[in-house]
Coordinates of C-alpha atoms in Angstrom, one line a residue:
M1 CA 41.0 4.5 -55.4
A2 CA 42.0 0.8 -54.7
L3 CA 45.4 2.1 -53.4
Q4 CA 43.7 4.4 -50.9
Q5 CA 41.4 1.6 -49.7
N6 CA 44.4 -0.7 -49.1
I7 CA 46.2 2.0 -47.1
Q8 CA 43.1 2.6 -44.9
V9 CA 42.7 -1.2 -44.2
E10 CA 46.4 -1.4 -43.3
A11 CA 46.0 1.6 -40.9
D12 CA 43.0 0.0 -39.2
I13 CA 44.8 -3.3 -38.7
G14 CA 47.8 -1.4 -37.3
K15 CA 45.6 0.5 -34.9
A16 CA 43.9 -2.6 -33.7
F17 CA 47.3 -4.3 -33.2
D18 CA 48.6 -1.3 -31.2
N19 CA 45.5 -1.3 -28.9
A20 CA 45.9 -5.1 -28.2
L21 CA 49.6 -4.7 -27.5
M22 CA 48.9 -1.8 -25.2
S23 CA 46.5 -3.9 -23.2
L24 CA 48.9 -6.9 -22.9
A25 CA 51.9 -4.7 -22.2
G26 CA 50.3 -2.7 -19.4
G27 CA 49.8 0.4 -21.5
Y28 CA 53.5 0.9 -22.1
Y29 CA 52.8 2.2 -25.6
G30 CA 49.8 4.3 -24.6
S31 CA 49.1 7.6 -23.0
R32 CA 50.8 8.2 -19.6
D33 CA 47.6 9.6 -17.9
R34 CA 45.3 6.6 -18.7
C35 CA 45.5 3.1 -20.2
D36 CA 42.8 0.6 -21.0
Y37 CA 42.6 -3.1 -20.2
D38 CA 40.0 -5.6 -21.2
S39 CA 39.3 -6.6 -17.6
R40 CA 40.5 -6.3 -14.0
T41 CA 41.9 -9.8 -14.5
A42 CA 44.1 -8.5 -17.3
V43 CA 45.6 -5.9 -15.0
T44 CA 47.0 -8.7 -12.6
S45 CA 49.2 -10.0 -15.4
S46 CA 50.4 -6.7 -16.8
V47 CA 53.4 -4.5 -16.0
V48 CA 52.4 -0.9 -15.9
D49 CA 54.7 2.1 -16.6
T50 CA 55.8 3.6 -13.2
L51 CA 54.9 7.0 -14.5
R52 CA 51.2 6.1 -15.0
T53 CA 48.7 7.3 -12.3
S54 CA 45.5 5.7 -13.4
L55 CA 44.1 3.0 -15.6
R56 CA 40.6 1.9 -16.9
T57 CA 39.2 -1.6 -17.4
A58 CA 36.5 -2.6 -19.8
G59 CA 35.1 -5.2 -17.4
Y60 CA 35.7 -7.3 -14.2
A61 CA 36.4 -10.8 -15.5
N62 CA 35.8 -10.1 -19.2
A63 CA 35.4 -7.0 -21.3
G64 CA 31.7 -5.9 -21.5
D65 CA 30.5 -7.7 -18.4
G66 CA 29.4 -4.5 -16.7
G67 CA 32.3 -4.3 -14.3
E68 CA 34.2 -1.5 -16.1
A69 CA 36.0 0.8 -13.6
V70 CA 38.7 3.4 -13.2
Y71 CA 41.6 2.6 -10.8
R72 CA 44.2 5.0 -9.4
R73 CA 47.7 4.2 -8.3
V74 CA 48.2 4.2 -4.5
S75 CA 51.4 3.8 -2.5
S76 CA 50.2 0.9 -0.4
E77 CA 47.6 -1.9 -0.4
P78 CA 44.0 -0.5 0.2
V79 CA 42.2 -2.0 3.2
H80 CA 39.0 -2.8 1.2
P81 CA 38.2 -5.1 -1.7
G82 CA 38.1 -2.3 -4.3
K83 CA 41.7 -2.9 -5.5
V84 CA 43.9 -4.7 -7.9
Q85 CA 47.6 -5.4 -8.0
S86 CA 49.4 -5.3 -11.3
A87 CA 52.2 -7.8 -12.2
D88 CA 54.9 -5.2 -11.3
G89 CA 53.6 -5.2 -7.7
A90 CA 51.9 -1.8 -7.9
W91 CA 48.5 -1.3 -6.1
W92 CA 45.6 0.3 -7.7
E93 CA 42.4 1.5 -5.9
I94 CA 39.0 1.7 -7.5
G95 CA 38.3 5.4 -8.2
S96 CA 35.0 5.4 -10.1
N97 CA 32.6 8.1 -9.1
E98 CA 29.9 5.5 -8.5
L99 CA 30.4 1.9 -7.6
N100 CA 28.3 -1.0 -8.8
V101 CA 28.2 -4.6 -7.7
L102 CA 29.4 -5.9 -11.2
Q103 CA 32.8 -4.2 -10.5
F104 CA 33.2 -6.6 -7.6
G105 CA 32.4 -9.8 -9.4
A106 CA 28.6 -10.1 -9.2
I107 CA 27.1 -12.0 -12.1
A108 CA 23.5 -11.2 -12.8
D109 CA 22.5 -14.5 -14.4
G110 CA 20.0 -15.7 -11.7
A111 CA 22.2 -18.7 -10.9
S112 CA 25.5 -17.5 -9.5
D113 CA 25.7 -16.6 -5.8
C114 CA 26.4 -12.9 -5.5
Y115 CA 26.6 -12.6 -1.7
D116 CA 30.4 -12.2 -1.6
A117 CA 30.5 -9.6 -4.4
F118 CA 27.8 -7.5 -2.6
Q119 CA 29.8 -7.6 0.6
D120 CA 32.9 -6.6 -1.1
A121 CA 31.1 -3.7 -2.8
L122 CA 29.7 -2.5 0.5
A123 CA 33.1 -2.7 2.2
A124 CA 34.6 -0.5 -0.6
C125 CA 31.7 2.0 -0.3
R126 CA 32.4 2.4 3.4
S127 CA 36.1 2.8 3.0
C128 CA 35.8 5.2 0.0
N129 CA 33.0 7.2 1.6
K130 CA 30.6 6.4 -1.2
K131 CA 26.9 7.1 -0.4
R132 CA 25.3 4.8 -2.8
L133 CA 25.8 1.4 -4.5
L134 CA 24.4 0.7 -8.0
I135 CA 22.8 -2.6 -8.8
P136 CA 22.4 -2.8 -12.6
A137 CA 19.7 -4.6 -14.4
G138 CA 19.7 -8.4 -14.1
T139 CA 18.8 -11.2 -11.7
Y140 CA 21.2 -11.6 -8.7
R141 CA 21.0 -14.8 -6.6
C142 CA 21.7 -14.7 -2.9
T143 CA 21.9 -17.8 -0.7
R144 CA 22.8 -16.2 2.7
P145 CA 21.1 -13.6 4.9
G146 CA 22.5 -10.2 5.5
L147 CA 23.1 -9.3 1.9
F148 CA 22.4 -5.6 2.6
N149 CA 23.9 -5.3 6.0
T150 CA 26.1 -2.2 6.0
G151 CA 28.6 -3.7 8.5
G152 CA 28.6 -0.7 10.9
S153 CA 27.1 2.6 11.8
T154 CA 26.0 4.2 8.5
N155 CA 24.3 7.6 8.2
G156 CA 22.9 8.0 4.7
F157 CA 23.3 5.3 2.1
S158 CA 21.3 4.1 -0.9
F159 CA 21.0 0.8 -2.8
V160 CA 19.9 1.8 -6.3
G161 CA 18.6 -0.6 -8.9
A162 CA 17.4 0.0 -12.4
G163 CA 13.7 -0.3 -11.5
M164 CA 11.5 -3.0 -10.0
G165 CA 11.0 -4.5 -13.5
A166 CA 14.8 -4.7 -14.2
T167 CA 16.8 -5.4 -11.1
V168 CA 15.9 -8.6 -9.3
I169 CA 17.4 -10.0 -6.1
R170 CA 16.5 -13.6 -5.6
F171 CA 16.9 -14.8 -2.0
I172 CA 17.1 -18.6 -1.8
N173 CA 18.6 -19.6 1.6
G174 CA 18.8 -23.4 2.0
N175 CA 19.7 -23.0 5.7
A176 CA 16.8 -20.7 6.5
A177 CA 15.1 -23.3 8.7
T178 CA 18.1 -23.4 11.1
Q179 CA 18.6 -19.7 11.1
A180 CA 15.0 -18.9 12.1
E181 CA 14.7 -15.2 13.1
N182 CA 18.0 -14.3 11.4
N183 CA 16.8 -15.2 7.9
Y184 CA 16.6 -11.5 6.7
L185 CA 18.2 -9.9 3.7
Y186 CA 18.7 -6.7 5.8
T187 CA 19.3 -6.5 9.5
N188 CA 19.7 -3.1 11.3
V189 CA 20.3 -3.3 15.0
N190 CA 21.0 0.2 16.3
T191 CA 23.4 1.0 13.4
D192 CA 21.9 2.6 10.4
L193 CA 20.2 5.9 9.7
R194 CA 18.6 7.1 6.5
I195 CA 19.0 4.0 4.4
N196 CA 17.3 3.9 1.0
F197 CA 16.3 1.1 -1.3
V198 CA 15.3 2.2 -4.9
G199 CA 14.1 0.4 -8.0
I200 CA 14.5 -3.2 -6.9
R201 CA 12.4 -6.4 -7.1
F202 CA 13.0 -8.9 -4.2
E203 CA 12.0 -12.5 -4.8
G204 CA 11.9 -15.0 -2.0
D205 CA 11.9 -18.8 -1.8
S206 CA 8.5 -19.9 -3.3
V207 CA 9.0 -23.5 -2.1
A208 CA 10.3 -23.1 1.5
K209 CA 8.2 -19.9 1.9
N210 CA 10.5 -18.7 4.7
S211 CA 12.3 -15.7 3.1
R212 CA 12.2 -12.4 5.1
F213 CA 13.4 -9.0 4.0
G214 CA 14.2 -6.6 6.9
R215 CA 14.6 -6.5 10.6
I216 CA 15.0 -3.1 12.2
A217 CA 15.7 -3.4 16.0
S218 CA 16.3 -0.2 17.8
S219 CA 16.7 1.4 21.2
G220 CA 16.7 4.8 19.6
T221 CA 19.1 4.7 16.7
A222 CA 17.7 2.8 13.7
Q223 CA 15.6 5.4 11.9
S224 CA 14.5 6.5 8.4
I225 CA 14.6 3.4 6.4
R226 CA 13.0 4.2 3.0
F227 CA 11.8 2.4 0.0
W228 CA 11.0 3.8 -3.5
D229 CA 9.7 1.6 -6.4
V230 CA 10.4 -1.6 -4.6
M231 CA 8.6 -4.9 -4.9
W232 CA 8.5 -8.0 -2.7
Y233 CA 7.4 -11.3 -4.1
E234 CA 7.1 -14.7 -2.4
F235 CA 8.2 -13.6 1.1
E236 CA 7.2 -14.7 4.5
G237 CA 7.5 -11.1 5.8
I238 CA 8.6 -7.7 4.6
T239 CA 9.8 -5.6 7.5
T240 CA 9.8 -6.2 11.3
C241 CA 10.4 -3.2 13.6
E242 CA 11.2 -4.0 17.2
G243 CA 13.0 -2.7 20.2
G244 CA 12.5 -0.8 23.4
A245 CA 12.2 2.7 22.0
T246 CA 11.5 3.9 18.5
S247 CA 12.0 3.0 14.8
S248 CA 10.7 6.2 13.1
E249 CA 10.1 7.3 9.6
M250 CA 9.7 4.0 7.8
L251 CA 8.7 5.2 4.3
Y252 CA 7.3 3.2 1.3
V253 CA 6.6 5.1 -1.9
G254 CA 5.2 3.4 -5.1
C255 CA 6.0 -0.1 -3.7
K256 CA 4.3 -3.4 -4.4
A257 CA 4.0 -6.8 -2.7
S258 CA 2.5 -10.1 -3.8
N259 CA 2.3 -13.6 -2.3
I260 CA 3.3 -12.6 1.2
Y261 CA 2.8 -15.7 3.4
G262 CA 3.2 -14.3 6.9
V263 CA 2.7 -10.9 8.5
A264 CA 3.8 -8.3 5.9
F265 CA 4.7 -5.3 8.2
R266 CA 5.2 -6.1 11.8
I267 CA 5.5 -3.1 14.2
D268 CA 6.7 -4.4 17.6
N269 CA 8.3 -1.2 18.9
I270 CA 6.9 0.4 22.1
Q271 CA 6.6 3.7 20.2
S272 CA 7.2 3.1 16.5
V273 CA 6.2 6.4 14.8
N274 CA 5.7 7.6 11.2
H275 CA 5.3 4.5 9.2
N276 CA 4.1 5.9 5.9
H277 CA 2.9 4.1 2.7
H278 CA 2.2 6.3 -0.4
G279 CA 0.5 4.8 -3.5
C280 CA 1.5 1.2 -2.7
D281 CA -0.2 -1.9 -3.9
Y282 CA -0.1 -5.0 -1.6
E283 CA -1.8 -8.0 -3.2
V284 CA -2.4 -11.6 -2.1
C285 CA -1.3 -11.1 1.5
L286 CA -2.1 -14.3 3.3
D287 CA -1.8 -13.1 6.9
D288 CA -2.0 -9.7 8.6
V289 CA -0.8 -6.9 6.5
F290 CA -0.1 -4.6 9.4
Y291 CA 0.5 -6.2 12.8
I292 CA 0.9 -3.8 15.7
S293 CA 1.7 -5.1 19.2
K294 CA 2.4 -1.9 21.1
G295 CA 2.0 1.6 19.6
G296 CA 3.0 4.1 17.0
M297 CA 1.6 5.9 14.0
L298 CA 0.7 4.5 10.6
N299 CA -0.4 6.4 7.5
V300 CA -1.5 4.7 4.3
F301 CA -2.2 7.1 1.4
G302 CA -3.9 5.7 -1.7
G303 CA -3.0 2.4 -3.4
S304 CA -4.7 -0.9 -2.8
I305 CA -4.6 -3.9 -0.4
I306 CA -5.9 -7.4 -1.3
I307 CA -5.8 -9.9 1.6
G308 CA -6.6 -13.6 1.2
G309 CA -7.0 -15.7 -1.9
N310 CA -5.9 -19.1 -0.8
G311 CA -9.3 -20.1 0.7
V312 CA -8.2 -20.2 4.3
T313 CA -6.8 -16.8 5.1
T314 CA -7.9 -15.4 8.5
G315 CA -5.7 -12.3 8.7
A316 CA -6.6 -8.7 8.8
V317 CA -5.5 -5.5 7.0
I318 CA -4.6 -4.1 10.4
H319 CA -4.3 -6.2 13.5
L320 CA -4.0 -4.5 16.9
A321 CA -2.7 -7.1 19.3
D322 CA -4.1 -7.3 22.8
T323 CA -0.8 -5.7 24.1
S324 CA -1.2 -2.6 21.9
G325 CA -1.9 0.8 23.5
V326 CA 0.0 0.1 26.8
G327 CA 3.3 1.2 28.2
I328 CA 5.3 4.1 26.7
G329 CA 3.3 4.1 23.5
F330 CA 0.0 4.4 25.2
N331 CA -0.7 7.9 23.8
N332 CA 0.7 7.2 20.4
W333 CA -1.6 4.7 18.6
T334 CA -3.2 6.3 15.6
Y335 CA -3.6 4.4 12.3
N336 CA -4.9 6.3 9.3
F337 CA -6.0 5.0 5.8
Y338 CA -6.7 7.7 3.2
G339 CA -8.4 6.7 -0.1
V340 CA -7.2 3.1 0.1
R341 CA -9.0 0.4 -1.9
T342 CA -9.2 -2.9 -0.2
E343 CA -10.5 -6.4 -1.0
L344 CA -11.1 -8.9 1.8
K345 CA -11.2 -12.5 0.7
D346 CA -11.7 -15.9 2.4
H347 CA -12.1 -15.3 6.1
S348 CA -10.0 -12.1 6.3
Q349 CA -11.0 -8.9 8.1
F350 CA -10.2 -5.3 7.7
L351 CA -9.6 -4.6 11.4
N352 CA -8.8 -7.1 14.1
G353 CA -8.8 -4.8 17.2
E354 CA -7.8 -6.9 20.2
G355 CA -5.9 -4.0 21.7
Q356 CA -6.4 -0.2 22.0
G357 CA -5.9 2.1 19.1
H358 CA -7.6 4.7 16.8
V359 CA -8.1 3.4 13.3
N360 CA -9.4 6.0 10.8
L361 CA -10.7 5.1 7.3
I362 CA -11.1 8.3 5.3
G363 CA -12.5 8.0 1.8
C364 CA -11.7 4.3 1.6
N365 CA -13.6 1.7 -0.5
T366 CA -13.6 -1.9 0.9
E367 CA -15.0 -4.8 -1.0
V368 CA -15.6 -8.0 1.0
I369 CA -15.6 -11.2 -1.1
T370 CA -16.3 -14.4 0.8
G371 CA -17.5 -17.9 0.3
S372 CA -20.7 -19.2 1.9
E373 CA -19.7 -18.3 5.5
P374 CA -20.4 -14.8 6.9
N375 CA -17.4 -12.5 7.0
R376 CA -16.4 -10.6 10.0
A377 CA -15.1 -7.5 8.3
V378 CA -14.5 -5.6 11.5
Y379 CA -13.6 -7.2 14.8
L380 CA -13.2 -4.7 17.7
L381 CA -12.7 -4.6 21.4
Y382 CA -11.9 -1.0 21.7
H383 CA -12.1 1.9 19.3
G384 CA -12.4 2.3 15.5
L385 CA -13.3 5.2 13.3
M386 CA -14.6 5.2 9.7
M387 CA -15.0 8.5 7.9
A388 CA -16.5 9.0 4.5
A389 CA -15.9 5.3 3.7
N390 CA -17.8 3.1 1.3
M391 CA -17.9 -0.5 2.6
T392 CA -19.6 -3.0 0.4
R393 CA -19.5 -6.8 0.4
L394 CA -20.5 -9.9 -1.5
N395 CA -22.0 -12.7 0.5
G396 CA -20.6 -11.2 3.7
R397 CA -21.3 -8.5 6.2
A398 CA -19.6 -5.8 8.2
H399 CA -19.4 -7.1 11.8
L400 CA -18.7 -5.5 15.1
Q401 CA -18.2 -7.9 18.0
A402 CA -17.4 -7.4 21.6
D403 CA -15.3 -10.0 23.4
N404 CA -16.9 -11.9 26.4
S405 CA -13.6 -12.8 28.0
T406 CA -13.1 -11.6 31.6
A407 CA -9.4 -11.1 30.8
F408 CA -10.4 -7.8 29.3
A409 CA -12.5 -6.7 32.4
N410 CA -10.1 -3.8 33.2
R411 CA -10.2 -2.3 29.7
N412 CA -12.3 0.8 29.6
R413 CA -14.0 0.8 26.2
P414 CA -15.3 -2.4 24.7
A415 CA -16.3 -2.5 21.1
T416 CA -16.9 1.1 20.1
L417 CA -17.3 1.9 16.5
I418 CA -17.7 5.4 15.2
A419 CA -18.8 5.6 11.5
T420 CA -19.4 9.0 9.8
D421 CA -20.9 9.6 6.4
C422 CA -20.7 5.9 5.5
L423 CA -22.6 3.5 3.3
L424 CA -22.7 0.3 5.4
G425 CA -22.8 -3.1 3.8
S426 CA -25.3 -4.3 6.4
R427 CA -26.1 -3.8 9.9
F428 CA -23.2 -3.7 12.3
S429 CA -23.9 -6.2 15.1
V430 CA -22.7 -6.1 18.7
T431 CA -23.0 -9.4 20.6
R432 CA -23.9 -9.4 24.3
D433 CA -20.8 -9.6 26.5
N434 CA -20.0 -10.3 30.1
V435 CA -17.4 -7.6 30.7
S436 CA -18.2 -6.0 34.0
N437 CA -16.5 -2.7 33.5
A438 CA -18.0 0.7 32.7
G439 CA -19.9 0.7 29.5
G440 CA -20.7 -3.0 29.6
R441 CA -22.1 -3.6 26.1
G442 CA -20.4 -2.6 23.0
K443 CA -21.6 0.6 21.3
A444 CA -21.9 1.6 17.7
I445 CA -22.1 5.3 17.0
L446 CA -23.3 5.9 13.4
E447 CA -23.4 9.5 12.3
R448 CA -25.0 10.4 9.0
C449 CA -24.9 6.8 7.9
K450 CA -27.3 4.7 5.9
P451 CA -27.3 0.9 5.3
F452 CA -27.7 -0.8 2.0
S453 CA -30.7 -3.1 1.8
L454 CA -29.7 -6.7 2.1
P455 CA -29.7 -8.6 -1.2
S456 CA -32.2 -11.4 -1.6
G457 CA -31.0 -14.6 -0.1
I458 CA -28.9 -12.9 2.5
S459 CA -30.6 -12.9 6.0
E460 CA -30.1 -10.5 8.8
P461 CA -27.5 -11.4 11.4
Q462 CA -28.9 -13.7 14.0
D463 CA -26.9 -12.2 16.9
Q464 CA -28.1 -9.2 18.8
C465 CA -28.2 -6.1 16.5
L466 CA -28.5 -2.5 17.5
G467 CA -31.1 -0.8 15.4
W468 CA -30.2 2.3 13.5
N469 CA -32.2 4.6 15.6
E470 CA -32.0 3.2 19.1
G471 CA -29.8 3.3 22.1
S472 CA -26.2 4.4 21.4
N473 CA -26.7 4.7 17.7
A474 CA -26.6 8.5 17.3
F475 CA -28.2 9.0 14.0
A476 CA -28.5 12.1 11.9
V477 CA -30.0 12.9 8.5
P478 CA -27.6 13.0 5.6
K479 CA -26.7 16.4 4.3
R480 CA -26.9 15.8 0.5
I481 CA -30.0 17.2 -1.0
A482 CA -31.1 17.5 -4.7
T483 CA -34.1 19.4 -5.9
I484 CA -36.4 18.7 -8.9
K485 CA -38.3 21.7 -10.1
N486 CA -40.0 22.9 -13.3
H487 CA -37.9 25.7 -14.7
V488 CA -40.0 26.0 -17.9
R489 CA -43.0 27.7 -16.4
A490 CA -43.5 29.5 -13.2
G491 CA -44.7 27.3 -10.3
G492 CA -42.2 24.4 -10.0
L493 CA -44.4 21.3 -10.1
P494 CA -44.7 19.4 -13.4
L495 CA -47.4 20.1 -15.9
P496 CA -49.8 17.3 -16.9
G497 CA -47.8 14.9 -19.0
Q498 CA -44.5 16.7 -18.3
V499 CA -41.4 14.8 -17.1
L500 CA -38.9 16.5 -14.8
Q501 CA -35.6 14.6 -14.7
L502 CA -32.8 14.3 -12.1
K503 CA -29.7 12.2 -12.4
L504 CA -27.9 11.0 -9.2
P505 CA -24.4 9.5 -9.1
I506 CA -24.2 5.9 -9.9
G507 CA -24.0 3.9 -6.6
A508 CA -25.9 6.6 -4.6
V509 CA -28.6 5.6 -2.2
V510 CA -31.8 7.6 -1.9
T511 CA -32.8 7.8 1.8
G512 CA -35.9 10.0 1.6
V513 CA -38.1 12.1 -0.7
R514 CA -40.2 15.2 0.2
L515 CA -42.8 17.1 -1.8
Y516 CA -43.4 20.8 -0.9
H517 CA -46.1 23.1 -2.0
P518 CA -47.8 26.2 -0.5
S519 CA -51.5 26.9 -0.3
E520 CA -52.8 27.7 -3.7
N521 CA -56.2 27.9 -5.4
G522 CA -56.7 24.9 -7.7
P523 CA -58.5 21.6 -8.1
D524 CA -58.3 19.0 -5.4
D525 CA -56.7 15.5 -5.5
Q526 CA -53.6 16.1 -7.5
V527 CA -51.3 13.1 -8.2
Y528 CA -47.5 13.3 -8.5
V529 CA -45.2 10.4 -9.0
L530 CA -41.4 9.9 -8.6
G531 CA -39.9 6.8 -10.2
N532 CA -37.0 5.6 -12.3
S533 CA -36.5 6.5 -15.9
D534 CA -38.3 3.5 -17.5
G535 CA -41.2 3.5 -15.0
S536 CA -40.4 0.0 -13.8
V537 CA -39.9 1.3 -10.2
V538 CA -42.0 3.8 -8.4
H539 CA -40.5 5.3 -5.3
S540 CA -43.2 7.8 -4.3
T541 CA -46.8 8.6 -5.2
W542 CA -48.5 11.6 -3.7
L543 CA -52.2 12.5 -3.7
F544 CA -53.0 15.8 -2.0
D545 CA -55.2 18.9 -1.9
I546 CA -53.4 21.6 -3.8
S547 CA -55.4 24.3 -2.1
T548 CA -53.8 23.4 1.3
A549 CA -50.2 24.0 2.1
Q550 CA -48.6 20.6 2.6
T551 CA -45.3 18.8 3.0
L552 CA -45.5 15.1 2.1
Q553 CA -42.6 12.8 2.9
T554 CA -41.7 9.3 1.8
T555 CA -39.0 7.1 3.4
G556 CA -37.3 4.0 2.3
Y557 CA -34.0 3.2 0.5
W558 CA -33.5 3.3 -3.3
Q559 CA -30.2 2.1 -4.7
C560 CA -29.0 3.9 -7.8
D561 CA -27.2 0.8 -9.1
S562 CA -27.9 1.4 -12.8
D563 CA -28.3 4.2 -15.2
T564 CA -32.0 3.6 -15.2
N565 CA -32.4 3.6 -11.4
R566 CA -30.1 6.7 -11.0
T567 CA -32.2 8.7 -13.4
L568 CA -35.3 9.9 -11.5
H569 CA -38.5 11.0 -13.3
F570 CA -40.9 13.4 -11.6
T571 CA -44.4 13.4 -13.3
G572 CA -48.0 14.4 -12.7
G573 CA -49.9 17.6 -12.5
A574 CA -53.4 19.0 -12.6
R575 CA -56.0 16.6 -14.0
N576 CA -58.2 19.1 -15.7
S577 CA -55.9 22.1 -16.1
N578 CA -52.7 23.0 -17.9
E579 CA -51.5 25.0 -14.9
S580 CA -48.2 24.5 -13.1
Y581 CA -48.5 24.8 -9.4
T582 CA -45.9 26.2 -7.0
G583 CA -43.7 23.7 -5.3
Y584 CA -40.8 21.3 -5.7
C585 CA -39.5 17.8 -5.0
E586 CA -36.5 17.3 -2.7
V587 CA -34.4 14.1 -2.8
E588 CA -32.2 13.2 0.1
Y589 CA -29.4 10.8 -0.7
I590 CA -25.9 9.6 0.2
A591 CA -23.3 9.1 -2.5

């Protein structure tokens, strides 16, 4: 047994010696179709058998550093950086199926500048017709702009990280102040189509606060720039789209942003179409989230937006500049938000509508959180639309204001808000203006909407308010109706001492209650009561002659803000009889 063990140990030592010798001697003792080297550096000092056609390295500078690659013998020096020359003068071109930045000398330690390695990798991808560049897990530091510039017209290319929690690009440019508008990690001026960024976290300079991510300038070429599972942190701005024609199909899926100091998404094209955000979370944006100066189409599906948080923010979720809606893009200015949750902090707004545009809020919930000063949640000069939205606020109010500047005298629609099926945080107010064009005063068209009652301590707005039922406020009764009826015995109205119960959704607002009963023989002066489940609040009390057909209605607002208040109890009945009379109670509400 001991002899066998000694033989095995000697065999292992011999194999290890052969492998080391093969690496140092250029694979002379190895297989003729492939030989292994510890690193790309080791190849430069090795003589390789002239019959060999390929070789494999275990790293770039050192074995195991992630830069392992396959190289193939070529007859002349390649024109790109993906190459190595062995000591015998032979040239070898990188031949891996997929290229990654570690194969070109990038070091993911968060301290080493990786700019040159990224540029070399991109050059090799272009020359070898590779359609994607891998960025393995780790933190890559970059000190110069243009890290992701493709260097020419590129149709279809992807930068693929290991996930926003694994691959980090840290952009710290000490010369950013002198480079101003050029301080972008990615610049695309009429060159690139269908460029994808996947699974990467981008970090900017948290001290200088001047890092920017992307500038897409186009006169018709730069299109389809897409982001999946990407995060931006500590940036002055994320993407800027500009140019004389279009920058179409900007797509963001499952992306995140936090601590954005300037405008997050700037759309300055004349007709910038199809900017789509799906399930993205943008938090702590300290300026406008979407700034639109001309036209285009924006769709935001799901996700959340939090604007403000530093105590002084005055930006808006969407800002339509006073130049929007004019020129080529005049008929292309629709901005849709579907099921987006937003929080407005400090002095921020949801919509700053200086220019023309259709803004649609569909199934969105907006919470306005302010300090002691009133919050202008909506500032409009032209047109806005809110559908099935739920706008609430704490110590603030939704506000619609028309501008009194004569500079806008030629605009045809001052301050028009259309809100459908909405619960409104307070009255929308429209100040008197001096615009001398058609329409004059601003208008608020509120269809099937009801306001919350103002909490104690919060006064009504002091400026001119349009009442809910006057002038241009086209008001209709909500459609949601619930019926309370006795199903135990024929009739429908409760028996003496009987409690009929109805539960409404939490957060619902009761806007009216009606009691119906036909003519019926019975005692006079019957009393019926509708209140909450513990009897602490009575919404309606009816006293009527049961022998006469009647419909009795009670108005007023009742907030179902707790389980007790959303549980309605309908009680009463004949005083001297155990009879159930025909009828029912109908509750009108918005939820």
